[in-house]
Coordinates of C-alpha atoms in Angstrom, one line a residue:
Chain Z
M1 CA -17.7 -114.3 138.3
N2 CA -17.7 -117.8 139.7
I3 CA -18.6 -118.9 143.3
S4 CA -15.0 -118.9 144.5
K5 CA -14.6 -115.3 143.4
V6 CA -18.0 -114.4 145.0
A7 CA -16.7 -115.9 148.3
E8 CA -13.4 -114.0 148.0
T9 CA -15.2 -110.7 147.2
L10 CA -17.4 -111.1 150.2
E11 CA -14.6 -112.1 152.6
G12 CA -16.3 -115.4 153.1
S13 CA -15.9 -119.0 152.2
V14 CA -17.8 -121.8 150.4
V15 CA -19.0 -123.9 153.2
A16 CA -21.0 -126.5 151.2
G17 CA -21.7 -127.5 147.7
D18 CA -19.2 -127.5 144.8
S19 CA -16.7 -124.7 145.4
A20 CA -15.0 -125.5 142.1
S21 CA -18.3 -125.0 140.1
G22 CA -17.5 -123.1 136.9
R23 CA -20.9 -121.5 136.8
E24 CA -20.8 -117.7 136.4
V25 CA -23.1 -115.1 138.1
G26 CA -25.9 -114.2 135.6
A27 CA -28.1 -112.2 137.9
V28 CA -28.1 -111.1 141.5
V29 CA -31.2 -111.2 143.8
A30 CA -31.0 -110.1 147.5
S31 CA -34.1 -111.2 149.5
D32 CA -35.3 -112.9 152.6
L33 CA -38.7 -113.6 151.1
M34 CA -38.5 -116.8 149.1
S35 CA -41.9 -115.9 147.5
D36 CA -40.2 -112.9 145.9
V37 CA -37.3 -115.0 144.7
L38 CA -39.7 -117.4 142.9
L39 CA -41.0 -114.4 140.9
V40 CA -37.6 -113.7 139.3
D41 CA -37.1 -115.2 135.9
A42 CA -33.3 -115.1 135.5
D43 CA -30.6 -117.6 134.6
E44 CA -27.7 -118.3 136.9
M45 CA -28.9 -116.2 139.7
L46 CA -26.8 -115.5 142.8
L47 CA -29.1 -115.4 145.8
L48 CA -28.1 -113.2 148.7
S49 CA -30.1 -113.8 151.9
S50 CA -30.0 -113.4 155.7
L51 CA -32.3 -116.4 156.1
A52 CA -30.4 -119.4 157.2
S53 CA -32.8 -122.2 156.4
D54 CA -33.1 -125.3 154.1
Q55 CA -35.8 -123.6 152.1
V56 CA -33.4 -120.9 150.9
V57 CA -31.3 -123.7 149.2
R58 CA -34.4 -125.5 148.0
T59 CA -35.7 -122.3 146.4
A60 CA -32.3 -121.6 144.9
H61 CA -32.4 -125.1 143.3
V62 CA -35.9 -124.6 141.9
V63 CA -35.0 -121.3 140.2
G64 CA -31.7 -122.6 138.9
A65 CA -29.5 -120.4 141.0
M66 CA -25.7 -120.8 140.7
G67 CA -25.1 -120.2 144.4
V68 CA -26.4 -118.8 147.7
V69 CA -24.7 -116.3 150.1
I70 CA -25.8 -116.1 153.7
H71 CA -24.7 -112.9 155.5
D72 CA -23.5 -111.7 158.9
S73 CA -21.8 -115.0 159.6
K74 CA -25.2 -116.5 160.6
P75 CA -24.9 -120.0 162.1
L76 CA -26.0 -122.4 159.3
P77 CA -28.0 -125.4 160.4
A78 CA -26.5 -128.8 159.6
S79 CA -29.5 -129.7 157.6
M80 CA -29.0 -126.6 155.3
L81 CA -25.4 -127.8 154.6
A82 CA -26.7 -131.3 153.8
V83 CA -29.4 -130.0 151.4
S84 CA -26.8 -127.8 149.8
E85 CA -24.5 -130.8 149.2
Q86 CA -27.4 -132.9 148.0
L87 CA -28.7 -130.4 145.5
G88 CA -25.3 -129.2 144.4
I89 CA -25.9 -125.6 145.3
P90 CA -22.7 -123.9 146.5
L91 CA -23.3 -122.1 149.8
V92 CA -21.2 -119.1 150.9
S93 CA -21.0 -117.8 154.4
S94 CA -20.0 -114.1 154.6
P95 CA -19.3 -111.8 157.6
L96 CA -20.6 -108.8 155.6
S97 CA -24.0 -107.3 155.9
K98 CA -26.4 -107.8 153.0
Y99 CA -26.1 -104.2 152.0
E100 CA -22.3 -104.3 152.0
S101 CA -22.4 -107.6 150.0
C102 CA -24.7 -106.1 147.4
V103 CA -22.3 -103.2 146.9
R104 CA -19.2 -105.4 146.7
I105 CA -20.8 -107.8 144.2
H106 CA -22.0 -104.9 142.1
Q107 CA -18.6 -103.3 142.1
A108 CA -16.9 -106.6 141.2
L109 CA -19.3 -107.3 138.3
E110 CA -18.9 -103.8 137.0
S111 CA -15.1 -104.2 137.2
E112 CA -15.3 -107.5 135.3
K113 CA -17.5 -105.9 132.7
N114 CA -15.1 -103.0 132.2
G115 CA -12.1 -104.8 132.0
Chain F
M1 CA -70.6 -129.2 193.3
D2 CA -71.8 -132.6 191.9
E3 CA -69.6 -135.7 191.6
R4 CA -69.3 -135.3 187.9
Q5 CA -67.7 -131.9 188.3
R6 CA -65.3 -133.2 190.9
Q7 CA -63.9 -135.9 188.7
P8 CA -60.8 -134.9 186.8
A9 CA -61.4 -134.9 183.1
I10 CA -59.2 -137.2 181.1
L11 CA -58.8 -135.9 177.6
P12 CA -59.1 -138.7 175.1
P13 CA -56.2 -139.1 172.7
P14 CA -57.3 -137.4 169.5
H15 CA -58.1 -139.8 166.7
P16 CA -55.1 -139.8 164.4
S17 CA -55.8 -137.9 161.2
D18 CA -54.4 -139.0 157.9
D19 CA -51.7 -136.4 158.0
E20 CA -50.6 -137.6 161.5
V21 CA -50.2 -141.1 160.1
I22 CA -48.2 -139.8 157.1
D23 CA -46.1 -137.7 159.4
R24 CA -45.3 -140.6 161.6
H25 CA -44.2 -142.4 158.5
T26 CA -42.0 -139.6 157.3
A27 CA -40.6 -139.0 160.8
I28 CA -38.0 -141.6 159.9
P29 CA -35.1 -139.6 158.6
T30 CA -33.4 -140.2 155.3
T31 CA -30.1 -138.4 155.6
V32 CA -27.3 -137.6 153.2
G33 CA -24.6 -140.1 154.0
G34 CA -26.5 -141.4 157.0
E35 CA -24.3 -139.7 159.6
S36 CA -25.7 -139.8 163.1
P37 CA -25.4 -136.0 163.9
L38 CA -27.6 -135.3 160.9
V39 CA -30.0 -138.0 162.0
I40 CA -30.5 -136.1 165.3
M41 CA -30.8 -132.7 163.5
E42 CA -33.4 -134.1 161.2
L43 CA -35.3 -135.8 164.0
L44 CA -35.6 -132.5 165.9
Q45 CA -37.0 -130.9 162.8
R46 CA -39.2 -133.7 161.6
M47 CA -40.7 -134.9 164.8
K48 CA -43.7 -132.8 165.9
V49 CA -44.9 -131.8 169.4
R50 CA -47.9 -134.0 168.8
D51 CA -45.7 -137.1 168.4
V52 CA -44.1 -136.6 171.8
M53 CA -46.7 -134.9 174.1
R54 CA -48.7 -136.8 176.6
K55 CA -52.3 -137.0 175.4
E56 CA -53.9 -138.5 178.5
I57 CA -53.7 -135.8 181.0
T58 CA -55.4 -134.7 184.2
V59 CA -57.5 -131.6 183.8
L60 CA -59.6 -129.6 186.3
S61 CA -62.2 -127.0 185.7
R62 CA -62.3 -123.4 187.1
R63 CA -64.9 -124.5 189.6
D64 CA -62.6 -127.1 191.2
T65 CA -60.7 -126.1 194.4
M66 CA -57.0 -125.6 194.9
S67 CA -57.1 -128.4 197.5
R68 CA -58.5 -130.8 194.8
A69 CA -55.6 -129.8 192.6
Q70 CA -53.2 -130.5 195.5
E71 CA -54.7 -133.9 196.1
L72 CA -54.4 -134.9 192.4
M73 CA -50.9 -133.7 192.2
R74 CA -49.9 -135.8 195.2
K75 CA -51.8 -138.8 194.0
N76 CA -50.6 -138.7 190.4
H77 CA -47.1 -137.4 191.1
I78 CA -47.5 -134.4 188.8
S79 CA -46.4 -130.9 189.2
G80 CA -49.0 -129.0 187.3
I81 CA -52.6 -129.3 186.3
P82 CA -54.2 -127.5 183.3
I83 CA -57.5 -125.8 184.0
A84 CA -59.7 -126.3 181.0
E85 CA -63.4 -126.7 180.1
N86 CA -64.6 -128.3 176.8
G87 CA -61.0 -128.3 175.5
R88 CA -60.5 -124.6 176.1
L89 CA -57.5 -123.8 178.3
Y90 CA -58.0 -121.2 181.0
G91 CA -54.9 -121.6 183.1
I92 CA -52.6 -123.9 185.0
V93 CA -52.3 -124.7 188.7
S94 CA -48.6 -125.4 189.6
V95 CA -46.9 -126.6 192.7
D96 CA -45.9 -123.0 193.3
D97 CA -49.5 -122.0 193.3
I98 CA -50.3 -124.7 195.8
I99 CA -47.5 -123.7 198.1
R100 CA -48.7 -120.1 198.0
A101 CA -52.3 -121.2 198.7
L102 CA -51.2 -123.3 201.7
T103 CA -49.2 -120.5 203.2
G104 CA -51.7 -117.8 202.3
G105 CA -54.7 -119.8 203.6
W106 CA -56.7 -120.0 200.4
I107 CA -56.3 -123.7 199.6
D108 CA -60.1 -124.1 199.6
D109 CA -60.6 -121.3 197.1
L110 CA -61.6 -122.1 193.5
C111 CA -58.8 -122.7 191.0
A112 CA -60.3 -119.9 188.9
K113 CA -59.2 -117.4 191.5
H114 CA -55.5 -118.5 191.9
M115 CA -54.5 -120.3 188.8
S116 CA -51.7 -119.0 186.6
T117 CA -53.3 -117.4 183.6
H118 CA -50.2 -116.0 181.9
L119 CA -49.6 -119.1 179.8
I120 CA -47.0 -120.0 177.2
V121 CA -48.3 -122.8 175.0
L122 CA -47.0 -124.9 172.1
E123 CA -48.8 -125.9 169.0
A124 CA -49.2 -129.6 168.2
D125 CA -47.8 -129.1 164.7
M126 CA -44.6 -127.4 165.8
P127 CA -41.2 -129.2 165.4
I128 CA -39.6 -130.6 168.5
A129 CA -36.7 -128.1 167.8
F130 CA -39.2 -125.3 168.7
A131 CA -40.2 -127.1 171.9
L132 CA -36.6 -127.4 173.0
R133 CA -36.1 -123.7 172.4
Y134 CA -39.1 -122.9 174.5
F135 CA -37.8 -125.1 177.4
E136 CA -34.5 -123.2 177.2
N137 CA -36.1 -119.7 176.9
Y138 CA -38.9 -120.0 179.5
K139 CA -37.5 -122.4 182.1
Y140 CA -40.8 -124.1 182.6
N141 CA -41.0 -127.8 183.2
R142 CA -44.0 -128.4 180.9
F143 CA -46.1 -126.6 178.3
P144 CA -49.7 -127.1 177.4
V145 CA -50.2 -128.1 173.8
L146 CA -53.0 -126.7 171.6
D147 CA -54.2 -128.0 168.2
R148 CA -54.9 -125.8 165.2
H149 CA -58.4 -125.1 166.6
H150 CA -56.9 -123.8 169.9
Q151 CA -58.1 -126.9 171.8
L152 CA -56.0 -128.3 174.6
V153 CA -54.7 -131.7 173.3
G154 CA -51.9 -132.5 175.6
L155 CA -48.9 -131.6 177.8
I156 CA -45.2 -131.8 176.9
S157 CA -42.2 -132.0 179.3
Q158 CA -38.5 -132.2 178.6
R159 CA -38.6 -135.8 179.8
D160 CA -41.2 -136.6 177.1
V161 CA -38.9 -135.2 174.5
T162 CA -35.9 -137.1 175.7
R163 CA -37.8 -140.4 175.8
A164 CA -39.3 -140.0 172.3
L165 CA -36.0 -138.9 170.8
L166 CA -34.2 -142.0 172.2
Y167 CA -36.9 -144.2 170.8
E168 CA -37.0 -142.6 167.4
L169 CA -33.2 -142.5 167.2
T170 CA -33.1 -146.2 167.6
V171 CA -35.7 -146.8 165.0
A172 CA -34.0 -144.3 162.6
I173 CA -30.6 -146.0 163.0
N174 CA -32.2 -149.4 162.3
R175 CA -33.9 -148.0 159.3
L176 CA -30.8 -146.4 157.9
E177 CA -28.9 -149.6 158.3
S178 CA -31.4 -151.6 156.3
K179 CA -32.4 -148.8 153.9
A180 CA -34.0 -150.3 150.9
A181 CA -33.3 -149.2 147.3
P182 CA -35.8 -146.5 146.0
D183 CA -38.7 -148.0 144.1
N184 CA -38.8 -145.3 141.5
P185 CA -36.4 -145.1 138.5
A186 CA -33.4 -142.9 139.0
P187 CA -33.8 -139.4 137.3
D188 CA -31.2 -140.3 134.7
D189 CA -33.0 -143.5 133.7
P190 CA -34.6 -142.9 130.3
A191 CA -37.9 -144.3 131.5
A192 CA -38.0 -142.0 134.6
L193 CA -39.2 -139.0 132.6
Y194 CA -42.5 -140.6 131.7
A195 CA -43.2 -142.2 135.1
C196 CA -46.1 -140.5 137.0
R197 CA -44.6 -139.4 140.3
E198 CA -46.7 -138.8 143.4
Y199 CA -45.3 -137.1 146.5
P200 CA -47.1 -136.9 149.8
V201 CA -47.0 -133.4 151.3
V202 CA -47.6 -133.1 155.1
H203 CA -49.2 -130.2 156.9
N204 CA -46.7 -127.8 158.4
D205 CA -43.8 -130.1 157.5
L206 CA -41.8 -127.1 156.1
E207 CA -38.5 -128.9 156.7
N208 CA -39.4 -131.4 153.9
A209 CA -41.5 -129.1 151.8
G210 CA -39.8 -128.5 148.5
K211 CA -38.3 -132.0 148.1
A212 CA -40.9 -132.9 145.5
A213 CA -40.2 -129.7 143.5
N214 CA -36.4 -130.4 143.8
D215 CA -36.9 -133.9 142.6
I216 CA -38.9 -132.7 139.6
K217 CA -36.4 -130.0 138.8
R218 CA -33.5 -132.6 138.9
L219 CA -35.5 -134.9 136.6
L220 CA -36.0 -132.1 134.1
R221 CA -32.4 -131.1 134.2
E222 CA -31.2 -134.7 133.8
H223 CA -33.3 -134.9 130.6
K224 CA -31.9 -131.6 129.3
F225 CA -35.1 -129.6 129.4
D226 CA -34.9 -126.0 128.3
T227 CA -33.7 -124.1 131.4
R228 CA -36.5 -121.6 131.4
L229 CA -39.2 -124.2 130.9
A230 CA -37.7 -126.4 133.7
R231 CA -37.7 -123.3 136.0
R232 CA -41.4 -122.5 135.2
I233 CA -42.4 -126.1 136.0
A234 CA -40.3 -126.3 139.1
V235 CA -41.6 -122.9 140.4
A236 CA -45.2 -124.0 140.0
A237 CA -44.5 -127.3 141.7
Y238 CA -42.7 -125.6 144.6
E239 CA -45.4 -122.9 145.1
L240 CA -48.1 -125.6 145.2
E241 CA -46.1 -127.9 147.4
I242 CA -45.6 -125.0 149.9
N243 CA -49.2 -124.1 149.7
I244 CA -50.3 -127.6 150.6
C245 CA -47.9 -127.6 153.4
I246 CA -48.9 -124.4 155.1
H247 CA -52.5 -123.9 154.2
S248 CA -54.1 -127.4 154.0
F249 CA -54.5 -130.5 156.1
G250 CA -52.0 -132.2 153.8
G251 CA -52.2 -133.8 150.4
S252 CA -50.1 -134.8 147.5
L253 CA -48.2 -133.4 144.5
T254 CA -48.3 -135.3 141.3
F255 CA -46.1 -134.8 138.2
M256 CA -46.5 -136.4 134.8
I257 CA -45.5 -136.0 131.2
A258 CA -47.7 -137.2 128.4
D259 CA -49.2 -136.1 125.1
G260 CA -46.7 -133.2 124.7
K261 CA -47.6 -131.7 128.1
A262 CA -46.1 -131.6 131.6
T263 CA -48.7 -131.5 134.3
V264 CA -48.4 -130.7 138.0
V265 CA -51.4 -131.6 140.1
A266 CA -51.6 -130.4 143.8
K267 CA -54.4 -132.1 145.7
D268 CA -55.2 -131.5 149.4
T269 CA -57.8 -132.8 151.8
G270 CA -59.1 -129.5 153.1
P271 CA -60.2 -127.2 154.5
G272 CA -60.9 -125.7 151.0
I273 CA -60.7 -122.1 149.8
P274 CA -63.8 -119.9 150.5
D275 CA -62.9 -117.3 147.8
I276 CA -60.8 -118.6 145.0
V277 CA -60.7 -115.2 143.1
W278 CA -59.3 -113.5 146.3
A279 CA -56.8 -116.3 147.0
C280 CA -55.4 -116.1 143.4
Q281 CA -54.6 -112.4 143.8
D282 CA -51.0 -111.3 144.6
G283 CA -50.4 -110.6 148.2
T284 CA -53.4 -112.3 149.8
S285 CA -52.5 -114.8 152.5
T286 CA -53.7 -116.3 155.7
A287 CA -50.2 -117.6 156.7
N288 CA -49.1 -117.1 160.4
D289 CA -45.9 -115.4 161.7
W290 CA -44.0 -118.8 161.9
I291 CA -44.5 -119.4 158.2
R292 CA -43.5 -115.8 157.4
S293 CA -40.3 -116.2 159.4
L294 CA -39.3 -119.0 157.1
G295 CA -39.6 -116.8 154.0
F296 CA -43.1 -117.8 152.9
G297 CA -46.7 -116.7 153.3
A298 CA -46.5 -113.6 151.2
G299 CA -49.6 -114.7 149.4
M300 CA -48.2 -115.0 145.9
G301 CA -48.2 -118.8 145.5
L302 CA -51.3 -119.4 143.5
A303 CA -50.8 -116.2 141.5
N304 CA -47.3 -117.2 140.6
S305 CA -48.2 -120.8 139.8
K306 CA -50.8 -119.4 137.4
R307 CA -48.3 -116.9 135.9
V308 CA -45.8 -119.5 135.0
S309 CA -48.3 -122.1 133.6
D310 CA -49.7 -122.4 130.1
R311 CA -53.0 -123.6 131.6
F312 CA -54.2 -123.2 135.2
D313 CA -57.2 -124.8 136.8
I314 CA -58.4 -124.7 140.4
V315 CA -61.3 -126.5 142.0
S316 CA -62.0 -126.1 145.7
V317 CA -64.9 -127.5 147.9
M318 CA -65.1 -126.3 151.4
G319 CA -64.6 -129.2 153.8
K320 CA -63.4 -131.4 151.0
G321 CA -60.2 -129.9 149.7
T322 CA -58.6 -128.1 146.7
T323 CA -57.1 -129.4 143.5
V324 CA -54.8 -127.2 141.5
T325 CA -53.6 -128.3 138.0
C326 CA -50.8 -126.5 136.2
Q327 CA -50.1 -127.6 132.6
F328 CA -47.1 -126.7 130.4
N329 CA -46.8 -127.2 126.7
L330 CA -43.6 -129.0 125.7
P331 CA -41.6 -128.4 122.6
A332 CA -42.4 -130.9 119.8
G333 CA -40.8 -134.2 120.4
T334 CA -40.6 -133.9 124.2
G335 CA -43.0 -136.4 125.7
A336 CA -45.3 -136.3 122.7
D337 CA -47.3 -139.5 121.9
T338 CA -46.1 -141.1 125.1
A339 CA -48.5 -142.7 127.4
A340 CA -47.5 -142.6 131.1
P341 CA -47.2 -146.0 132.8
P342 CA -49.2 -146.7 136.0
P343 CA -48.3 -144.3 138.9
A344 CA -45.2 -145.2 140.9
R345 CA -45.4 -143.7 144.4
Q346 CA -42.4 -141.9 145.8
G347 CA -41.8 -140.5 149.2
A348 CA -41.0 -136.8 149.4

C-alpha cells in the first residue's frame, strides 16, 4: 500500500511531501510519543499520530518512515509542511480518529494480503 | 523605611550566556524556498521571550507603599510594577490596583497587602509563539518573565513583541537575500562522508532540534548505508540531540566516520547528571510538561542511544557538563583506513 492509497483509505489527502512516492507500507506505528517511535526497529514504517508538530516529521525521517498521517483534521503548522517537503516525507491529513484509522489501515493491509 | 528601600530596584540585564549568543545567531531563519510567510512562522518559533522582553524594569518591594507605585507609574509612564525581592517575584501592582486603592482609601498601605498575587508568568526560554498565545488567552497587557531558576528577569508586552518581530523580519529578509552558499560539502559529494560535522544544539530550541540527526541520516542514505545501520546511527544522534536541547544548557553534536567506525559525540556545557546509572534507565526523566506535550521527555533517550550503539560511553561532571559517545562498527570497506580531515563546522 503506497501513500496515495493510505490517504484514500483514510478519507484524507497528501498535503506535503511526495504524493507519488512508490514506497509501500512495511509496518504501522500509532503513537503521540516520539520516544516510543524511536524504539521501533522496522523498515518502511507508516507513522500515525495526533501530534501536529515538526518533530513528528523529523522523527519519521530518522526512523526511515515511508509516511506520516495526522488525525482528526488537526491544523498543520506551516513549518511542519515545510519540514515534510524538505525531508521528502509524505504527510497525510485525515478527518478520522486514530482508532478508526488504525482499523481501516489494518483492514486494507489484510485485504491486500489476501487478495 | 530607609532611602535604599524606597529606591526602585533596576534589574541589571542578565549577562548573556553562551546559549543566548548561539540562539541569537540561529534566530535568523533559513527557510525552504525563502517565502515570507514561512519566515514569519519560523521567527515566531525561533525567537525566544528573552530576545524580546525588557530587561531593565522598575521593581518595588513588598514594603513599598501603593502611593510609591502610583508615583512611579506616573513618572515612568508604565501600567504595572512587579513586586520582587532578590529576584523572587511576589506580585504585581497594576493601574487597576491603584484605582481601587485610591477609591478605597488604602493608597498609603503596603504593596504586600494589595498587590495582585495570582500571577501568570512566561519563561525566558519559551518561543514567542507561546507568548502571543498567552496574550490572546489571558488578555493581560504584560507578563513577568522568569528564568530557569525562577528568578524575575524581565517583562514582556505585545508592543515589545511587535517591535522585535519587525526588526528581526528586516534582518531575516536581508539575510535570505544574500544567503551564502553552505561551507560544508553537499551530502552527495564523495568527500562529505568523511568530513567531521559539528552541529550546535541550543537549549529548549525544540523547533530546530533534530536537524543534525536529519542531516546525518540524509548523508548516510546518500552514501547507500545499510538501512538498519543508518537508522541506528540516526536514532542515537536524534536522542542525544533532543537530550542536549531539553536537559542541558546547550552544546553540540559531532558526527565522524573513520577507521571503520561511525561515531556520534554529544557534548553539553552543563549542568551535569548527578546519577548516571539512574539517568540511563528506561523511563527516568526530569522533563517538564511543555517538553512532554511535544512528544518527548519519556526518559528513554540515553537508554535507547545505548541500545542501538555498539559502544556507549558517558562522562558527566556536575557543573561542567556531559559527554556521550556512541560508536557503530561499519561493514568492512565502509570508511575503513580513512582519516577524517579537519572539522568543518555546520549550523544545525
